[in-house]
Tab-separated table of C-alpha atoms in Angstrom:
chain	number	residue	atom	x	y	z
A	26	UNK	CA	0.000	0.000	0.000
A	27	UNK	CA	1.576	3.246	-0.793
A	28	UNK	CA	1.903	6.688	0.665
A	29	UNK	CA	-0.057	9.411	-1.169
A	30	UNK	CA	2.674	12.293	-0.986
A	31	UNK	CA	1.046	15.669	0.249
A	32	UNK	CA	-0.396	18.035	-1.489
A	33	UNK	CA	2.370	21.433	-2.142
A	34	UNK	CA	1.480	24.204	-0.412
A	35	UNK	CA	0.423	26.349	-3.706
A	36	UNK	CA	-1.814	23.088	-3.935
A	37	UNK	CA	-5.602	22.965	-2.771
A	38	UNK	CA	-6.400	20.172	-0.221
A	39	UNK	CA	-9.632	18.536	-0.243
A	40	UNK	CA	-10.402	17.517	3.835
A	41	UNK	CA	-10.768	13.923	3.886
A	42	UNK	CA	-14.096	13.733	6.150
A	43	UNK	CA	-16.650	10.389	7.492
A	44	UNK	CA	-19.636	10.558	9.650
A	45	UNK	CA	-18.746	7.583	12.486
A	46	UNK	CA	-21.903	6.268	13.696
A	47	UNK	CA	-20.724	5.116	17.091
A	48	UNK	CA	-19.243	8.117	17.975
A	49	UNK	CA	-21.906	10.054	15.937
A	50	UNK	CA	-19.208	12.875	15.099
A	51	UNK	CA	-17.687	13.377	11.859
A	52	UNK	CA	-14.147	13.018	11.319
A	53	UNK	CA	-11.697	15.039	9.351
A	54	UNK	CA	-7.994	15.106	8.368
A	55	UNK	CA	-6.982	18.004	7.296
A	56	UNK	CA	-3.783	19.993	6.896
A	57	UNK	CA	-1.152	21.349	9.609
A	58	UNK	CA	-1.134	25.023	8.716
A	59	UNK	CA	2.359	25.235	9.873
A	60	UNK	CA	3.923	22.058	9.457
A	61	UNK	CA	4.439	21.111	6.061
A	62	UNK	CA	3.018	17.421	4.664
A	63	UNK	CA	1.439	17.579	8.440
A	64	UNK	CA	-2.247	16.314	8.639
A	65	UNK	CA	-4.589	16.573	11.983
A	66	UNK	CA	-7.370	14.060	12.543
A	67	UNK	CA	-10.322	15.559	14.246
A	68	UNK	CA	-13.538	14.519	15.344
A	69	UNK	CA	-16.177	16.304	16.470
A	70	UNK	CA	-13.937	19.214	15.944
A	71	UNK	CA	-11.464	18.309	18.602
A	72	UNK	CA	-8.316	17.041	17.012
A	73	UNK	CA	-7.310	13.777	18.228
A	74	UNK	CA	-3.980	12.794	16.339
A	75	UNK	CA	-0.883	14.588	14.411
A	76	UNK	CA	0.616	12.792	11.445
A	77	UNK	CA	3.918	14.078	9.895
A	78	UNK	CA	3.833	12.036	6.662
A	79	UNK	CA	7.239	12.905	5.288
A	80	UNK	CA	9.012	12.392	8.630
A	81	UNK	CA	6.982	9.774	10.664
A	82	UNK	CA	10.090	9.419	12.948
A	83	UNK	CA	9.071	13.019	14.521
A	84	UNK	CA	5.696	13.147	16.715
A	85	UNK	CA	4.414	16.505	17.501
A	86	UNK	CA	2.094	16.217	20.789
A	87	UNK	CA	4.218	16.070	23.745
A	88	UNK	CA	2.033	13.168	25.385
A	89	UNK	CA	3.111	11.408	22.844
A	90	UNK	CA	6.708	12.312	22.585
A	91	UNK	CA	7.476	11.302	26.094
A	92	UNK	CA	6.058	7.436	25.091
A	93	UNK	CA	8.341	7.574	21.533
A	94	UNK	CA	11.492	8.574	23.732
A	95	UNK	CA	10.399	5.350	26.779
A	96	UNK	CA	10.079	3.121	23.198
A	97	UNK	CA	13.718	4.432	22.077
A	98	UNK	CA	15.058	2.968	25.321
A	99	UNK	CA	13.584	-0.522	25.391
A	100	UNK	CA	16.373	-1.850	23.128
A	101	UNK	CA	19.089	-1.046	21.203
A	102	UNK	CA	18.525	1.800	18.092
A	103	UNK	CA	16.817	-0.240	15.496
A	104	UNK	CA	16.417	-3.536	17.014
A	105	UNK	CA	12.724	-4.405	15.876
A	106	UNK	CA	9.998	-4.485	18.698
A	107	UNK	CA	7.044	-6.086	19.060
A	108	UNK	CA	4.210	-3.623	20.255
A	109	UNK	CA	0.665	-3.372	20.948
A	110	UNK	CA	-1.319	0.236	20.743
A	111	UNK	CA	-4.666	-0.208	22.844
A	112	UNK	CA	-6.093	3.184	20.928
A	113	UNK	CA	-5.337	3.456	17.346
A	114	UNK	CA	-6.026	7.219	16.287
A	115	UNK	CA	-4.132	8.026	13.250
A	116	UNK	CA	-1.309	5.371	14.177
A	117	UNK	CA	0.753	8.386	14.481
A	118	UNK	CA	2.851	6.150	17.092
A	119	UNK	CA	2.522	3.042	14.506
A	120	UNK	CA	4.195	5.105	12.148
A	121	UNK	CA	6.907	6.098	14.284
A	122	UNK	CA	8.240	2.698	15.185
A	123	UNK	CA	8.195	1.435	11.895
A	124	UNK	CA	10.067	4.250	10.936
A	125	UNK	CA	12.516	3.812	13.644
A	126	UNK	CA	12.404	0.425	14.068
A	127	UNK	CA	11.611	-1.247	10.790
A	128	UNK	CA	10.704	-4.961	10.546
A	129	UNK	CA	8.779	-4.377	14.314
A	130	UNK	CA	5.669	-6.467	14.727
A	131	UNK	CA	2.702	-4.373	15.840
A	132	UNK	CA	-0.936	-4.919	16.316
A	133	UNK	CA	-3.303	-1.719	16.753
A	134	UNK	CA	-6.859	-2.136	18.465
A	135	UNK	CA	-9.560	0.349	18.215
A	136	UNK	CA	-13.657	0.307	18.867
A	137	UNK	CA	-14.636	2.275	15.909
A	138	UNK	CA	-14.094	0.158	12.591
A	139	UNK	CA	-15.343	3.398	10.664
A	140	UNK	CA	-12.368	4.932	11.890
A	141	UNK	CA	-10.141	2.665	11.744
A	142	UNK	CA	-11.210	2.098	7.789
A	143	UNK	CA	-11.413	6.505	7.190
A	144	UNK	CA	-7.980	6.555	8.503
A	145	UNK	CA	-5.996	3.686	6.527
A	146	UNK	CA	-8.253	5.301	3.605
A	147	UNK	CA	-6.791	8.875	3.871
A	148	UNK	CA	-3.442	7.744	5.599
A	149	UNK	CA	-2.331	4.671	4.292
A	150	UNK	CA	0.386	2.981	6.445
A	151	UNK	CA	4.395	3.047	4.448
A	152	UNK	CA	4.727	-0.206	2.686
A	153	UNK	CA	6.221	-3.190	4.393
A	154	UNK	CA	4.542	-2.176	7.697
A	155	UNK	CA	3.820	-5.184	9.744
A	156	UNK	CA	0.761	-3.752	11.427
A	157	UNK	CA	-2.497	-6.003	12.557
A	158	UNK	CA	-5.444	-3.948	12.630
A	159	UNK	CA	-7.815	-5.132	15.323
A	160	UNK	CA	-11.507	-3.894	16.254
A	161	UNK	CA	-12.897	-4.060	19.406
A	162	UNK	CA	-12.658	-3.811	23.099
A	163	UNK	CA	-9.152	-3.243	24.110
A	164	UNK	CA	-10.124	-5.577	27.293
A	165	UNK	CA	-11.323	-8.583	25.237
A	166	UNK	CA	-8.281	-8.291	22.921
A	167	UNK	CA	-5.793	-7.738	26.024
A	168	UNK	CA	-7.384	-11.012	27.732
A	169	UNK	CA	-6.651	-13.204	24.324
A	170	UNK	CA	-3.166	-12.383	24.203
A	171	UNK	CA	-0.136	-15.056	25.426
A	172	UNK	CA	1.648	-14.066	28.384
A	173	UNK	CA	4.809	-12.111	27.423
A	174	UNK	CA	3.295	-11.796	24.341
A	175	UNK	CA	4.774	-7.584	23.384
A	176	UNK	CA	7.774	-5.870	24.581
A	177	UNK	CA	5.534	-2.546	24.606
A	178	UNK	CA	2.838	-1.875	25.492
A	179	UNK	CA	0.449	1.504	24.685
A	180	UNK	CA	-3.089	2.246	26.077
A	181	UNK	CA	-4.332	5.667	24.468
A	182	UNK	CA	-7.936	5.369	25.436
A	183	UNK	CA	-8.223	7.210	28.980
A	184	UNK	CA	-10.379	10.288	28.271
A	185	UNK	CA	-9.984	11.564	31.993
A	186	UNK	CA	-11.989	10.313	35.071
A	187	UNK	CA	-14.952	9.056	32.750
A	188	UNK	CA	-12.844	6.133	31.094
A	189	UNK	CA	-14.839	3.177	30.721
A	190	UNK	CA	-14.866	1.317	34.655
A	191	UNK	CA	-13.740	-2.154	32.618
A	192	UNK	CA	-10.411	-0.181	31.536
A	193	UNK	CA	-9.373	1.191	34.196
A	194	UNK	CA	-9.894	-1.897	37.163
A	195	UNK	CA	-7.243	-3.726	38.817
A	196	UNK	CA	-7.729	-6.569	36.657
A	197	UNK	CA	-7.331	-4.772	33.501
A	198	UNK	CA	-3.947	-3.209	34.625
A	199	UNK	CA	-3.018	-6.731	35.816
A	200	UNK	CA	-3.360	-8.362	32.084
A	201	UNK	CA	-1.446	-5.568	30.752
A	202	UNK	CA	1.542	-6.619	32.823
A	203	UNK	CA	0.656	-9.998	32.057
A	204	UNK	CA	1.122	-9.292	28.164
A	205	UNK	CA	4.679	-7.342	28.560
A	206	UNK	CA	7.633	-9.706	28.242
A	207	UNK	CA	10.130	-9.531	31.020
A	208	UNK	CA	12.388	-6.391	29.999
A	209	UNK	CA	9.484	-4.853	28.288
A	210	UNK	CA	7.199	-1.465	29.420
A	211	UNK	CA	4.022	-0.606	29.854
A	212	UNK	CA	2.818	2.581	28.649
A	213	UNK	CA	-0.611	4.282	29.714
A	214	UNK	CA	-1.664	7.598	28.696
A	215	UNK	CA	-3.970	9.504	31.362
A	216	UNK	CA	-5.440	12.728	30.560
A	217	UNK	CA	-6.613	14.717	33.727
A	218	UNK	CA	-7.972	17.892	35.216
A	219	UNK	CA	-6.665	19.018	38.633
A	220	UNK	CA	-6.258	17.991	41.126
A	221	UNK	CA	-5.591	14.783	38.824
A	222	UNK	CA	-6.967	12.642	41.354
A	223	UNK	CA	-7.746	9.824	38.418
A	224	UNK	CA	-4.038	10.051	37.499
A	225	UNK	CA	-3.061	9.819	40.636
A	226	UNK	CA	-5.326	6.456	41.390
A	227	UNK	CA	-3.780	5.145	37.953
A	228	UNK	CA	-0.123	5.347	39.257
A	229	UNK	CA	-1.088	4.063	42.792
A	230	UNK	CA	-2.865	0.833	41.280
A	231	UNK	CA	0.268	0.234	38.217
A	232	UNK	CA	2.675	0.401	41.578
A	233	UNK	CA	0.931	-2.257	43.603
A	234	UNK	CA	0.787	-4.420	40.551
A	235	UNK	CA	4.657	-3.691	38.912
A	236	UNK	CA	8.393	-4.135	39.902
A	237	UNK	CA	8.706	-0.439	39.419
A	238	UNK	CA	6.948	2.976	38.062
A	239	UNK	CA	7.895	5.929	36.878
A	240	UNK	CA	6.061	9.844	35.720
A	241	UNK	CA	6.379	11.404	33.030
A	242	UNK	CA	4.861	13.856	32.536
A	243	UNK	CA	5.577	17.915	32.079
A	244	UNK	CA	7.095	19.447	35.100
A	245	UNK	CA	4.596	22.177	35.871
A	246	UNK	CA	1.667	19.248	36.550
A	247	UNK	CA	3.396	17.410	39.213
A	248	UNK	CA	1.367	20.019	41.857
A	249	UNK	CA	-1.821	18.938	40.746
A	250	UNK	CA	-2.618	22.938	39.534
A	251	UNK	CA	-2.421	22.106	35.581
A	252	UNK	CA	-5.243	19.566	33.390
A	253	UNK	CA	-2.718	18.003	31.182
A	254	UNK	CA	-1.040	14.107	30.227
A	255	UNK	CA	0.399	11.871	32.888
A	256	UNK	CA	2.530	8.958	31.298
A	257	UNK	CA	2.735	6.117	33.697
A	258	UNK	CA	5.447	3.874	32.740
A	259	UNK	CA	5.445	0.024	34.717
A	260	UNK	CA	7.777	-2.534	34.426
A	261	UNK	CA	8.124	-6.089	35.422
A	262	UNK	CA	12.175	-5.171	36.059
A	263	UNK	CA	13.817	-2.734	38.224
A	264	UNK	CA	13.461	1.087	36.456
A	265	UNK	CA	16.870	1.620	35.320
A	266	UNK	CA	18.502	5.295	36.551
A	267	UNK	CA	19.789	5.585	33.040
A	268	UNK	CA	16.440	6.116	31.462
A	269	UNK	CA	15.656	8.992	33.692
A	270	UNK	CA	18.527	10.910	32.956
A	271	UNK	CA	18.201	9.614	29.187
A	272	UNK	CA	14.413	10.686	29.485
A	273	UNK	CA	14.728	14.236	31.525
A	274	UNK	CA	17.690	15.022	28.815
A	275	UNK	CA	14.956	14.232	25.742
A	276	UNK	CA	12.346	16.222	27.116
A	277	UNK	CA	9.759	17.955	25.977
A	278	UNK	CA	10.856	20.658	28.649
A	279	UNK	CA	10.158	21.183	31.023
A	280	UNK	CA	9.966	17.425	31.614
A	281	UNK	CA	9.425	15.310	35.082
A	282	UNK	CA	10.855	11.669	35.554
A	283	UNK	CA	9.053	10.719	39.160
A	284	UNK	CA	10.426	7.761	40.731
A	285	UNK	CA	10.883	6.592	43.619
A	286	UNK	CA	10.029	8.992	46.822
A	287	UNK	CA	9.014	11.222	44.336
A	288	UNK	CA	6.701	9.270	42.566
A	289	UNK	CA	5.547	8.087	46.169
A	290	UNK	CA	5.129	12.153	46.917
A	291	UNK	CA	2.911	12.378	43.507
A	292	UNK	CA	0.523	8.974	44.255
A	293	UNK	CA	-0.095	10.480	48.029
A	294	UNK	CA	-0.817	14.021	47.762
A	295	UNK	CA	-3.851	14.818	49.902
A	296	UNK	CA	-6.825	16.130	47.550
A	297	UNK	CA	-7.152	19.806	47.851
């Protein structure tokens, strides 16, 4: 399947746009006013996903920025991974392994098979991409998997305090461990308003359950003040001291690395 190259910026751009039923919001692509060959996906009007098509190896939202640089650091540069992304949005992180790490194995799960077709439509993947596409519940695909079965693991899906109760239980956390092979990570996205209490709860549970955490996340939300992205990284190995210097050095900046007392600090501070 090949890449449509973008349109030049003399050019006009027709918006890719679908009506998704089980959202019942349209969805768009259009282009990155100020990033050339860029493309947003929206829907509903809220944009959900960045896509550099001519350099898939940089990601623009910082959320997702801090996972790319935890994925660098899992093996050596290059060595092929095999990864699963519970949220597939415009497989802007899809795109980034396999253009960092070509020959990984990666498998992609989303609810919405309207999206998931409107978005390989307008933004086909770069040939030789080894990428299952998989619709439905990220819960009933995590519980199918073999132990050990990815050496990272992504869940996108948390939408703040609201997430679906079957996604964010105990349980749940507990197969996603389950599914991570011995030096591998898991990755979870949490979006939160302050105080982040739900963030907060997230990193608490993924401690009980791991060998070690860590934070990441931008330094001016460890205070609780700021709505913004919490990264919680688990492991089922010790969290080596080398990625947090590796990490705070990669940014975006400012960036926070919380282990240890500090991550205790962060998973105990009293609601307001």
């Amino acid at each position: 399947m090949s890449v449509s190259p973008p349109p030049r910026a003399d050019e006009d751009f027709e918006v890719p746009t679908r009506w998704l039923p089980g959202t019942g919001a349209y969805a768009e692509i259009d282009e990155d006013a100020f990033i050339d060959g860029a493309l947003i996906l929206s829907i509903g009007g809220a944009q959900q996903s960045h896509v550099d098509v001519l350099h898939p190896e940089r990601v623009f939202y910082e959320y997702l920025q801090r996972i790319a640089h935890v994925i660098d650091l899992v093996a050596p540069a290059g060595a092929p991974l095999r990864v699963l992304h519970l949220g597939a949005g415009a497989l802007t992180l899809v795109r980034y392994v396999e253009a960092t790490r070509p020959g990984s194995r990666q498998s992609a799960v989303d609810v919405d098979a309207e999206l998931v077709d409107f978005v390989l439509d307008a933004l086909p993947l770069a040939p030789g991409t080894m990428c299952e596409l998989i619709v439905g519940d990220a819960a009933d695909v995590v519980l199918e998997q073999p132990d050990a079965a990815f050496d990272v693991v992504v869940l996108d899906i948390f939408a703040g305090a609201d997430a679906p109760a079957h996604l964010t239980s105990s349980d749940f956390a507990a197969h996603l461990l389950r599914i991570c092979s011995g030096n591998g990570v898991l990755l979870v996205n949490v979006g939160d308003d302050p105080p982040l209490e739900f963030a907060r709860a997230q990193s608490r549970q993924l401690s009980s359950l791991a060998t070690s955490t860590a934070v990441l996340t931008e330094a001016g939300m460890v205070d609780g003040g700021l709505a913004g992205n919490i990264i919680i990284a688990a492991r089922h190995t010790s969290w080596p001291d080398t990625w947090t210097t590796a990490l705070l050095a990669a940014g975006p900046h400012p960036a926070a690395v919380l282990v240890d007392e500090e991550l205790a600090a962060f998973e105990t501070a009293p609601a307001p």
